[in-house]
XYZ file of C-alpha atoms in Angstrom:
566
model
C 22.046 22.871 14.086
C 22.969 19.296 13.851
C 24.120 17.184 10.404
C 23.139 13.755 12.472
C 20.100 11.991 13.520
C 19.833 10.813 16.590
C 17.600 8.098 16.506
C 15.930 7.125 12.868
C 12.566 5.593 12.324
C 12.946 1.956 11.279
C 13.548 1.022 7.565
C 11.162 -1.397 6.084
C 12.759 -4.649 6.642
C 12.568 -3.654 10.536
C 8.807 -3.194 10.021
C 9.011 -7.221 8.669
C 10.218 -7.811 11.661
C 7.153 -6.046 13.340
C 4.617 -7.959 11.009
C 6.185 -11.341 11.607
C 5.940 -10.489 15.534
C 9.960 -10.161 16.315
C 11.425 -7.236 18.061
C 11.900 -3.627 17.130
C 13.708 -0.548 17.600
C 11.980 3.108 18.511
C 11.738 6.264 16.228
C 12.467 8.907 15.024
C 14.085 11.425 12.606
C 11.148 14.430 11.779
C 11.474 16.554 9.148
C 10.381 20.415 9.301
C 8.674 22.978 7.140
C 7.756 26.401 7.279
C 5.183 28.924 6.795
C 2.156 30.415 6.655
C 0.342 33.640 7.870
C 0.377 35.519 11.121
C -2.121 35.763 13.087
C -1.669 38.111 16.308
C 1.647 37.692 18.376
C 2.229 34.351 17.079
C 2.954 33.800 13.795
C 0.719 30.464 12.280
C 3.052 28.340 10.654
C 0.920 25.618 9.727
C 1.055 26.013 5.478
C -2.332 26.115 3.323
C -2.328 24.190 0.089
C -3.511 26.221 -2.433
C -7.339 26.016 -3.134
C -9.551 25.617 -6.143
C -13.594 26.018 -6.219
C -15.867 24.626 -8.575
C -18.146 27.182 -10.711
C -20.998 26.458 -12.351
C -21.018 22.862 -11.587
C -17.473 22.578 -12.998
C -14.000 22.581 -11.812
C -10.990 21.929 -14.589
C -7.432 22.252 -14.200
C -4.041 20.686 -15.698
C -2.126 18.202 -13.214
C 1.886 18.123 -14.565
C 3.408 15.554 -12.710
C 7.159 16.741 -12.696
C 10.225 16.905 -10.251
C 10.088 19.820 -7.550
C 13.095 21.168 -5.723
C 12.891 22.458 -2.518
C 14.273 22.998 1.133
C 12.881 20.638 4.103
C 14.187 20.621 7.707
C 15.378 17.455 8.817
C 14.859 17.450 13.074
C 18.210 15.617 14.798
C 16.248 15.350 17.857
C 14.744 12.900 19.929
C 10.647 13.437 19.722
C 8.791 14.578 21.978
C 11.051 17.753 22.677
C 9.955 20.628 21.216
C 10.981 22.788 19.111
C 13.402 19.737 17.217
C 17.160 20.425 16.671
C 17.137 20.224 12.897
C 19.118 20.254 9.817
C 18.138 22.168 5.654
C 18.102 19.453 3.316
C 17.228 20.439 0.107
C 15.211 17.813 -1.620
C 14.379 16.761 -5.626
C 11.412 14.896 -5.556
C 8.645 13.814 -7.840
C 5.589 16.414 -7.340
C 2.414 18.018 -8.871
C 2.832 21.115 -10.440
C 6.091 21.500 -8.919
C 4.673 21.484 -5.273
C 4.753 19.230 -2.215
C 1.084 19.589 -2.419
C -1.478 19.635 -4.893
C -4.203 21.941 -4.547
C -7.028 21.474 -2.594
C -10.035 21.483 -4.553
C -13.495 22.693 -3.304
C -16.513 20.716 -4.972
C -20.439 20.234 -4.571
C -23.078 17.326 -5.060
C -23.684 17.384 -8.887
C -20.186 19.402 -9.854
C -17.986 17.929 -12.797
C -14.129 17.370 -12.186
C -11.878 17.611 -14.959
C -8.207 16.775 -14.688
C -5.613 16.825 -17.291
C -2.733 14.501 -15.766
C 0.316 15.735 -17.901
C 3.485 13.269 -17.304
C 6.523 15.631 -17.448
C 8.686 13.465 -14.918
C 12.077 12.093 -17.415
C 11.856 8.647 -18.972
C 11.913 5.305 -16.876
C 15.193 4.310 -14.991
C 15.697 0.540 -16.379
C 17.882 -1.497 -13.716
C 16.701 -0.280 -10.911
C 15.252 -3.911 -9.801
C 15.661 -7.491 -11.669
C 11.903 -7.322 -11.365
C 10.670 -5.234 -13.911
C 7.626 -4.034 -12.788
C 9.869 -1.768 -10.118
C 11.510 -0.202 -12.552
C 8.485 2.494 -14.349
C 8.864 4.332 -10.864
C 8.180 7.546 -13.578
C 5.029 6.513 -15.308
C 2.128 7.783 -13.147
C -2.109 7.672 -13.054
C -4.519 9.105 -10.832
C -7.178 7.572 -8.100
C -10.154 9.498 -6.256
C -9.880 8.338 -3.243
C -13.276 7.474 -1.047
C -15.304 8.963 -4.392
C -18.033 6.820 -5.372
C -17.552 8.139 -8.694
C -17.566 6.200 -12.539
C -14.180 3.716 -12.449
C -14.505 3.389 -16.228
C -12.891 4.814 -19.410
C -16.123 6.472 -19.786
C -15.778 7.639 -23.477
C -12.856 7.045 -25.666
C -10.361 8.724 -24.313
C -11.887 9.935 -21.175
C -11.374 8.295 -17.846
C -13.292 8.346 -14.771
C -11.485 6.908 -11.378
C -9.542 4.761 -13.633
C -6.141 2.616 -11.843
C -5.965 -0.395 -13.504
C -3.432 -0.051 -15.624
C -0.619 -2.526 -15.285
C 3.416 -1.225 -14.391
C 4.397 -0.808 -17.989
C 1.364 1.008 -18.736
C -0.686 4.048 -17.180
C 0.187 7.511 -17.962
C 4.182 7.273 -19.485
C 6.429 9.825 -19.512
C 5.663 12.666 -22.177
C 1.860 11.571 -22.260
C -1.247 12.830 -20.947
C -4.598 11.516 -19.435
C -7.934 13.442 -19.503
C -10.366 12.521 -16.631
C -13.794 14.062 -16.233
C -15.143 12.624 -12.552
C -18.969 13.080 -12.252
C -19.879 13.950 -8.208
C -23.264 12.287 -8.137
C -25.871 14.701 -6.587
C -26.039 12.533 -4.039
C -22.863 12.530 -2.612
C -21.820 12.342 0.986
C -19.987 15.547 1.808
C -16.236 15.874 3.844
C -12.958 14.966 2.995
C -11.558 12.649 0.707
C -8.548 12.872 -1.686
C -6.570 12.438 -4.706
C -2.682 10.790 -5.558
C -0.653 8.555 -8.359
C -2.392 4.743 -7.975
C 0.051 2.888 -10.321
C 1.412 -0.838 -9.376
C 4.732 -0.597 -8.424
C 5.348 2.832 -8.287
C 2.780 4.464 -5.600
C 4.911 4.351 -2.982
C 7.497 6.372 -4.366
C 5.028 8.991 -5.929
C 3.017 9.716 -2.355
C 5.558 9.008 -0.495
C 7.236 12.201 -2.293
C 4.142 14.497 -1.939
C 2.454 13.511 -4.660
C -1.370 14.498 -3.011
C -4.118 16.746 -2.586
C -7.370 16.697 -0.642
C -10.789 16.855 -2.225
C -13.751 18.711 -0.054
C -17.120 18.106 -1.014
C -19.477 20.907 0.369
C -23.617 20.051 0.367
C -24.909 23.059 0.310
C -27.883 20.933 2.401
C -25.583 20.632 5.331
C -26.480 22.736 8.217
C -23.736 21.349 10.468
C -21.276 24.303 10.153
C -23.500 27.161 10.149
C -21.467 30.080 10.403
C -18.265 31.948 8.901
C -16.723 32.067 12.230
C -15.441 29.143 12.119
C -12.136 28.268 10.535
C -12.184 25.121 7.820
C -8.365 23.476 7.329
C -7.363 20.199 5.250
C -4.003 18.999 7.184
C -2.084 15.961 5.481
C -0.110 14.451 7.853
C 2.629 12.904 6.235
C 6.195 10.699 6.201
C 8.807 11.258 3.435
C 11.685 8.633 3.027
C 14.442 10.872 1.910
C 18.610 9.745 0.459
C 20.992 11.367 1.789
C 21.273 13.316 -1.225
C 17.580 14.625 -0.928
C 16.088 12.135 -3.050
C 13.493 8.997 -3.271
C 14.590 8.290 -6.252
C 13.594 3.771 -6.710
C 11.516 1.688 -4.712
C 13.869 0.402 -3.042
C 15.160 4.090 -1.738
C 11.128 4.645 -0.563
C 11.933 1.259 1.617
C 15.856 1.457 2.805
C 15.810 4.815 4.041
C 14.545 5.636 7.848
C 10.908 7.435 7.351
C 10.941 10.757 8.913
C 8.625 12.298 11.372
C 5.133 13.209 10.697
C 4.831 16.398 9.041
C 1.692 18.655 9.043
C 1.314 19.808 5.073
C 5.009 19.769 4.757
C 6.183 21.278 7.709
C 7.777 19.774 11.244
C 5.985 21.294 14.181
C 4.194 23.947 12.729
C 2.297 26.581 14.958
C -1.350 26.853 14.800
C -2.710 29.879 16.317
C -6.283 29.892 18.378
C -8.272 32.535 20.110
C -9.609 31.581 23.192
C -13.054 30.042 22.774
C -12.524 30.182 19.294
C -13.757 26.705 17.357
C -11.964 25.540 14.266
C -13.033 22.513 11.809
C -9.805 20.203 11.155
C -9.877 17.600 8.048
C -6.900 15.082 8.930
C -6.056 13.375 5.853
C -3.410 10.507 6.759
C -0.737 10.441 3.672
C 1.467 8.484 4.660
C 2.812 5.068 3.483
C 2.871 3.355 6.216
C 2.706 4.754 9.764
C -0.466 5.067 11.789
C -1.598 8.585 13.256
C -2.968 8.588 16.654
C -3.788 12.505 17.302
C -4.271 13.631 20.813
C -4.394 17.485 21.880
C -3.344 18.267 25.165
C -5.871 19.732 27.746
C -8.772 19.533 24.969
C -10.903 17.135 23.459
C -11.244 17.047 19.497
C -14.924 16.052 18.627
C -14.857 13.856 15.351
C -18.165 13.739 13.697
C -17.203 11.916 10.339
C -14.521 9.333 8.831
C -13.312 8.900 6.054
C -15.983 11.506 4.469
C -18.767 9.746 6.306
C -20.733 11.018 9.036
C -21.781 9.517 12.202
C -25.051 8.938 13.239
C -25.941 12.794 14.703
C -22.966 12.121 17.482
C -19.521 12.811 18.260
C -16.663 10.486 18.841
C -14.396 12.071 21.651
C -10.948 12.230 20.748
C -8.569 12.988 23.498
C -6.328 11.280 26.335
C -8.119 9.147 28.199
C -9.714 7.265 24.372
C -6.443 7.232 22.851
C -5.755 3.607 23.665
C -9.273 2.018 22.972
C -7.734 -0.741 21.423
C -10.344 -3.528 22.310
C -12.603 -5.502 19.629
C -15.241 -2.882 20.138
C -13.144 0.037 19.962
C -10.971 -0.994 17.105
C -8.847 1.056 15.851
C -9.444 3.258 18.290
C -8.949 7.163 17.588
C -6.216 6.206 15.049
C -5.754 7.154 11.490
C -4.029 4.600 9.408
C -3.106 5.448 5.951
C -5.655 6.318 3.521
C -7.870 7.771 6.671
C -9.440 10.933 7.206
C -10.834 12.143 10.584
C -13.351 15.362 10.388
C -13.194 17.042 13.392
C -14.427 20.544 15.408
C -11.797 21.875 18.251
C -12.973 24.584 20.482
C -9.645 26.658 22.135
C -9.421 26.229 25.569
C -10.363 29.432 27.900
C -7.100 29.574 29.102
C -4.265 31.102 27.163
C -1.090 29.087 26.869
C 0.796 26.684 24.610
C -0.695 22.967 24.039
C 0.807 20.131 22.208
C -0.809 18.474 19.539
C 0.955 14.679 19.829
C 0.735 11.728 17.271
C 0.602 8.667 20.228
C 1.295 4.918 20.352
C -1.921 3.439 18.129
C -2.878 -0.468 17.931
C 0.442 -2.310 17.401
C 2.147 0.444 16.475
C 6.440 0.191 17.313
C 6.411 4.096 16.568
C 6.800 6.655 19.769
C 5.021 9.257 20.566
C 6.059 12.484 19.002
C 4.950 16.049 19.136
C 3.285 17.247 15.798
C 2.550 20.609 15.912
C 2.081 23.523 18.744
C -1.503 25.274 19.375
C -0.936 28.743 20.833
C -4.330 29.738 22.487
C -4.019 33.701 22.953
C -5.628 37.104 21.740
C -8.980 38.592 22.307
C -11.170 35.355 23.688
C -14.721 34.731 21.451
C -17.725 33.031 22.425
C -17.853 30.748 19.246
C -20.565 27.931 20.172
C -19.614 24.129 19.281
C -21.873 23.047 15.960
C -24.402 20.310 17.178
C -24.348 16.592 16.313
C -27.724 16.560 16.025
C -27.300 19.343 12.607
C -25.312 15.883 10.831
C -26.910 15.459 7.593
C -28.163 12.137 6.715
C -27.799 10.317 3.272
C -29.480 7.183 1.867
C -25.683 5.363 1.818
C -25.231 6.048 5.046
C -28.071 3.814 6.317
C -27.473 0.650 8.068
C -27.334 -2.327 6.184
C -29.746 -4.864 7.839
C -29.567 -8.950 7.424
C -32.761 -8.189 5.614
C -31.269 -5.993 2.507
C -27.882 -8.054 2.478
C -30.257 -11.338 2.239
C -32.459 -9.512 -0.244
C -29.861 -8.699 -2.441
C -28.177 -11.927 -2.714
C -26.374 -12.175 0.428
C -23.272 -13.667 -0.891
C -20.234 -13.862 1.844
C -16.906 -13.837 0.833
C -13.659 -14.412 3.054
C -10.084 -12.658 1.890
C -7.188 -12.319 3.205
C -4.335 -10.618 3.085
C -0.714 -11.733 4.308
C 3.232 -10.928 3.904
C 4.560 -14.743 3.335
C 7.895 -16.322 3.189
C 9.197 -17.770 0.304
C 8.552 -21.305 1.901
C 5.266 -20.722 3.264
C 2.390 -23.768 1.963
C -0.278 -20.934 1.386
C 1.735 -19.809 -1.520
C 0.892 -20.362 -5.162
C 3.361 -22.888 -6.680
C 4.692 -23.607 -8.610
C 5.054 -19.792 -9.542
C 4.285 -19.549 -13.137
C 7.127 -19.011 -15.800
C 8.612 -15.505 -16.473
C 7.163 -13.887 -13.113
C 9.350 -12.663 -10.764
C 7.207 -12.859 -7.087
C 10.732 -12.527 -4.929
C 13.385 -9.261 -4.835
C 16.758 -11.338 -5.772
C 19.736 -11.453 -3.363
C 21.402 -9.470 -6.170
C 19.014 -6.209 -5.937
C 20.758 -5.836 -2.762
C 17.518 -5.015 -0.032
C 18.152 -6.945 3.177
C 14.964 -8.045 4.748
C 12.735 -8.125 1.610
C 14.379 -11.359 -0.412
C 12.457 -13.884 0.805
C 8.744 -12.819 1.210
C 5.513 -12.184 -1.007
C 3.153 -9.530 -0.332
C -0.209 -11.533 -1.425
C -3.792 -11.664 -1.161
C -6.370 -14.440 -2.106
C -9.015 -16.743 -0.451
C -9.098 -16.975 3.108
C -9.902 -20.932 3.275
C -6.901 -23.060 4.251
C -6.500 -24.786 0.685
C -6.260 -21.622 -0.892
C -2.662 -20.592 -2.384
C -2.260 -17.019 -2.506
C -0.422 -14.367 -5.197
C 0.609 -10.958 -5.489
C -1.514 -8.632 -7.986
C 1.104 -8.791 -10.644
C 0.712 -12.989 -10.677
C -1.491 -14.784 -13.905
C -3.188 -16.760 -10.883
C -4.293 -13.773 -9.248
C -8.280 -13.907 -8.883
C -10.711 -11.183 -9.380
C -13.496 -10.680 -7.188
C -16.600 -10.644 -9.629
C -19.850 -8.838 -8.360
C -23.269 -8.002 -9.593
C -24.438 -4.649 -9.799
C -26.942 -4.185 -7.454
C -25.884 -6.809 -5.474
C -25.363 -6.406 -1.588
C -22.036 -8.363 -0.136
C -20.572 -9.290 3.453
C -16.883 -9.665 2.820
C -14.275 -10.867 5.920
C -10.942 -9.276 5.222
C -8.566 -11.831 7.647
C -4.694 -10.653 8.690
C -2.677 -13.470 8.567
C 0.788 -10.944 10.024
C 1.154 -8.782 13.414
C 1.374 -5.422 10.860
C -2.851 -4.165 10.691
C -2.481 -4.071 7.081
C -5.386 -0.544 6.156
C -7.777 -2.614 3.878
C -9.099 0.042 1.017
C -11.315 -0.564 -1.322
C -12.349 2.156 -4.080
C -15.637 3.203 -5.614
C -18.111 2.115 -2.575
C -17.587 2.307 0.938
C -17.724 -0.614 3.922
C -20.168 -0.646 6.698
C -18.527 -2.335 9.463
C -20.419 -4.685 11.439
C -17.707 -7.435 13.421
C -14.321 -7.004 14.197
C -12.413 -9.954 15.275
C -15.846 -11.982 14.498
C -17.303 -10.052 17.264
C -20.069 -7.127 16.644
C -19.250 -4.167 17.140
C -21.260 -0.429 17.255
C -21.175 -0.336 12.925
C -19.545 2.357 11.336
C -18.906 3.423 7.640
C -15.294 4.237 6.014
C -13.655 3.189 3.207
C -10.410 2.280 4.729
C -10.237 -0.375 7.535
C -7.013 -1.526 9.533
C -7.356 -5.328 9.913
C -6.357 -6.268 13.157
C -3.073 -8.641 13.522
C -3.585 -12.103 13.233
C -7.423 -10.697 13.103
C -9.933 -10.088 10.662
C -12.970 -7.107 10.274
C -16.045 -8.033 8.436
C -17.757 -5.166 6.648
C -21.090 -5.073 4.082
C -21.335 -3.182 0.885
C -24.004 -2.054 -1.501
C -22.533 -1.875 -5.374
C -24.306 0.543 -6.705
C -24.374 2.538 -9.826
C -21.205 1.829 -11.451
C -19.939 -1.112 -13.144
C -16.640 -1.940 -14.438
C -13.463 -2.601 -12.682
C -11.495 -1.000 -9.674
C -9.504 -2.858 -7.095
C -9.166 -3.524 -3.470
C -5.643 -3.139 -2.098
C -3.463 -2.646 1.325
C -3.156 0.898 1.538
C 0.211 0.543 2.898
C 1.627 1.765 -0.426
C 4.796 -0.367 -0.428
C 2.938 -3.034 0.174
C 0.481 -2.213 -2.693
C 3.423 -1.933 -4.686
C 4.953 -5.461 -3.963
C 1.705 -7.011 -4.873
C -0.817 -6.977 -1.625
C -4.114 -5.900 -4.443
C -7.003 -7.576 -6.014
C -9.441 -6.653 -9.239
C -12.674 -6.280 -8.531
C -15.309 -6.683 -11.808
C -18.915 -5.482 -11.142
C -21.175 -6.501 -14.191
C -24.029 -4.834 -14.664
């Protein structure tokens, strides 16, 4: 047992130096967890959120966001090696219900969602930054994420996926929120998830374990056709910890070294396998910031769906020889940025032994590669078939969107970008309006962060750009019904995870180059690069936004409004 880590993960203002192209150190400091049922001679140690099923069409539960204590192993080792040398630390962290995890809940096309978010975290720290949207880091909401579900206050009082609520506002301390999400009966089916959205303090809130994955089931779908075959949600996840156990500011989710990944809380859990046997893994990526690049050793994972939507009947190897894809028509590759989900069927090897499920170096990525879990193949072998590609349900979103629809539903192009910007930079707003506060003062005491602007805006050179908390900050205004070709340009070396909520993108050109499409609803932009993407906006109106899903960056400003009008 060791009190000291060996190498940490870099701190924020080293990742600056990554996005502005300097040099950077290596990784990394992983946490552990522990676990879990047995399962023959080797215990399983990977945890299992708890789980919640709809009935009758409905699901409803209460949501207290509220401080949970509780132990997590801090690893003093150098990844890969395996098992860590590690350290107890135990934490006090903002949580739901108490938990590192929220539960996962189990829904179907049609089902109603009903969530009571109950704020019992203790009033707002004031002083905590001079800028005083960075200092409600307790005030909370709540955003569906990858749900094409009603953004709205849909009846007085009643919310659908609604996040735009401003710093000072959203879901205080002491008060409540009622959402009812509607699951259209059309729904795609997989993975998507659920966690605090509120500018300014989202990093802080996920970065804690503030989560919980959503699976919708069709009943329709074919693809997984028998009980034999084991269904897991895994977030893989960072935590920035004090050395006190806490995250307690924003500026404690950005000074202190991120640890390792962890699978649903816990550092290099085992996860037990028969021989033969086939498993279906949901990867959910969690994290703030750091890309997740899986690769299983001696097996190939088959990913049929991402981000909740399906492939076209195929599979997309993921294993060794893919892992570093990293061309135009690959991009990103097998890796999961944050916001991500990859859907995937594993079948054991025929060979008993231990293999190494590894996180490795994704597109310009600094991190190392480090060993995430263990798979111990052993026991009595089975015969458990693959499922078949060609079983993939279909769905009407899912079909491509031709020149002809985008041209026959107005066709309208737009070009965005997004960018981390120092103060001097020309493509800034100026003169910044009176009583905002773009820039973290000298006085706040964060190295690294005083002199930029996380902002998005216009992609054309005469364009000035803002941060989301700026008067001059535009909003994106679309028709309902229409059909859209945005361009989404990187203007730093970091591939800020473009996310947009309510409808997904349908990837057609990365780099301005076409590529096979693809649908997800969270897109890395390449550095100094751009990814254009089409999208239908359909069936709900009102307003949502579009955002870097690197959560600190979301915080500092990188987000847009978007208004449809019906």
């Amino acid at each position: 047992m060791t009190d000291s880590f060996s190498t940490p993960e870099p701190t924020r203002r080293a990742s600056l130096q990554w996005m502005f192209g300097l040099s950077l150190g290596s990784v990394v400091a992983p946490l552990a967890g522990c676990g879990g049922s047995a399962s023959g001679a080797t215990a399983d140690t990977l945890p299992e959120p708890a789980a919640l099923t709809s009935s009758g069409g409905q699901l409803s539960l209460d949501l207290f966001a509220r401080y949970g204590a509780q132990p997590l192993r801090i690893a003093g080792s150098q990844p890969p090696a395996y098992p860590g040398v590690a350290r107890t630390v135990q934490t006090a962290l903002r949580s739901f219900n108490g938990q590192y995890m929220a539960p996962t809940l189990h829904l179907q096309p049609g089902d109603t969602l009903r969530i009571r978010l109950v704020n019992e975290l203790p009033a707002n720290v004031k002083g905590q930054s001079s800028l005083d949207y960075l200092n409600h880091q307790n005030s909370t909401n709540l955003h569906f994420h990858g749900l094409h579900v009603d953004p709205r206050e849909i009846r007085p009082g009643v919310f659908g996926d609604y996040v735009v609520d401003m710093a000072e506002a959203g879901v205080l301390p002491g008060a409540s929120r009622q959402h009812e999400v509607a699951i259209p009966a059309d729904h795609t089916n997989g993975i998507y998830w659920y966690h605090p959205h509120l500018h300014g303090s989202s990093n802080v809130q996920v970065s804690s374990g503030m989560f919980g994955a959503i699976l919708i089931h069709d009943p329709k779908d074919t693809f997984i056709d028998t009980p034999d075959i084991r269904e897991r949600a895994i977030h893989v996840h960072k935590v920035n910890l004090t050395d006190d156990g806490k995250t307690e500011s924003f500026y404690d989710s950005i000074r202190t070294a991120s640890s390792g990944f962890l699978l649903n809380g816990a550092y290099q859990p085992t996860i037990v396998m028969r021989p033969g046997e086939v498993q279906q893994w949901h990867f959910v990526n969690t994290a703030s910031f750091y890309p997740f690049n899986p690769v299983l050793d001696g097996h190939t994972l088959w990913a049929y769906a991402k981000d909740g939507n399906v492939f076209n009947r195929r599979f997309k190897p993921i294993n060794a020889a893919t892992s570093d894809q990293f061309d135009n028509a690959h991009w990103p590759g097998n890796a999961l940025y944050p916001g991500n989900r990859h859907s995937i069927v594993v079948k054991a090897s025929d060979v008993p032994g231990t293999y190494y499920l590894r996180s490795v170096k994704a597109p310009s990525s600094e991190a190392q590669d480090e060993i995430v879990a263990r798979i111990v193949v052993e026991g009595t072998p089975l015969s458990t078939p693959l499922p078949q590609p060609a079983r993939l349900p279909r769905y009407a979103e899912h079909l491509p969107i031709t020149d002809e629809e985008l041209a026959a539903h107005g066709g309208k192009q737009r070009s965005l970008v997004l960018a981390v910007l120092s103060k001097t930079s020309e493509r800034l707003a100026q003169p910044i309006p009176a009583g905002e506060g773009w820039f973290i003062p000298l006085s706040d005491g964060v190295d690294g962060f005083t002199d930029t602007v996380f902002s998005s805006g216009d992609a054309s050179p005469q364009a000035r750009l803002s941060p989301f908390q700026s008067s001059l900050t535009a909003t994106q205004t679309v028709a309902l019904g229409a059909v859209e070709e945005w361009t989404i340009q990187n203007l730093n070396r970091y591939p800020h995870p473009f996310h947009i909520h309510v409808n997904d993108s349908y990837v057609v050109r990365v780099n301005g180059e076409p590529v096979d499409p693809y649908w997800a609803d969270t897109l890395p932009v390449p550095p100094m690069g751009s990814i254009t993407f089409r999208m239908r906006f359909t069936d709900f109106h009102g307003q949502f936004v579009w955002h870097c899903h690197a959560l600190d960056h979301e915080d500092l400003g990188m987000m847009q409004l978007v208004h449809v009008v019906a």
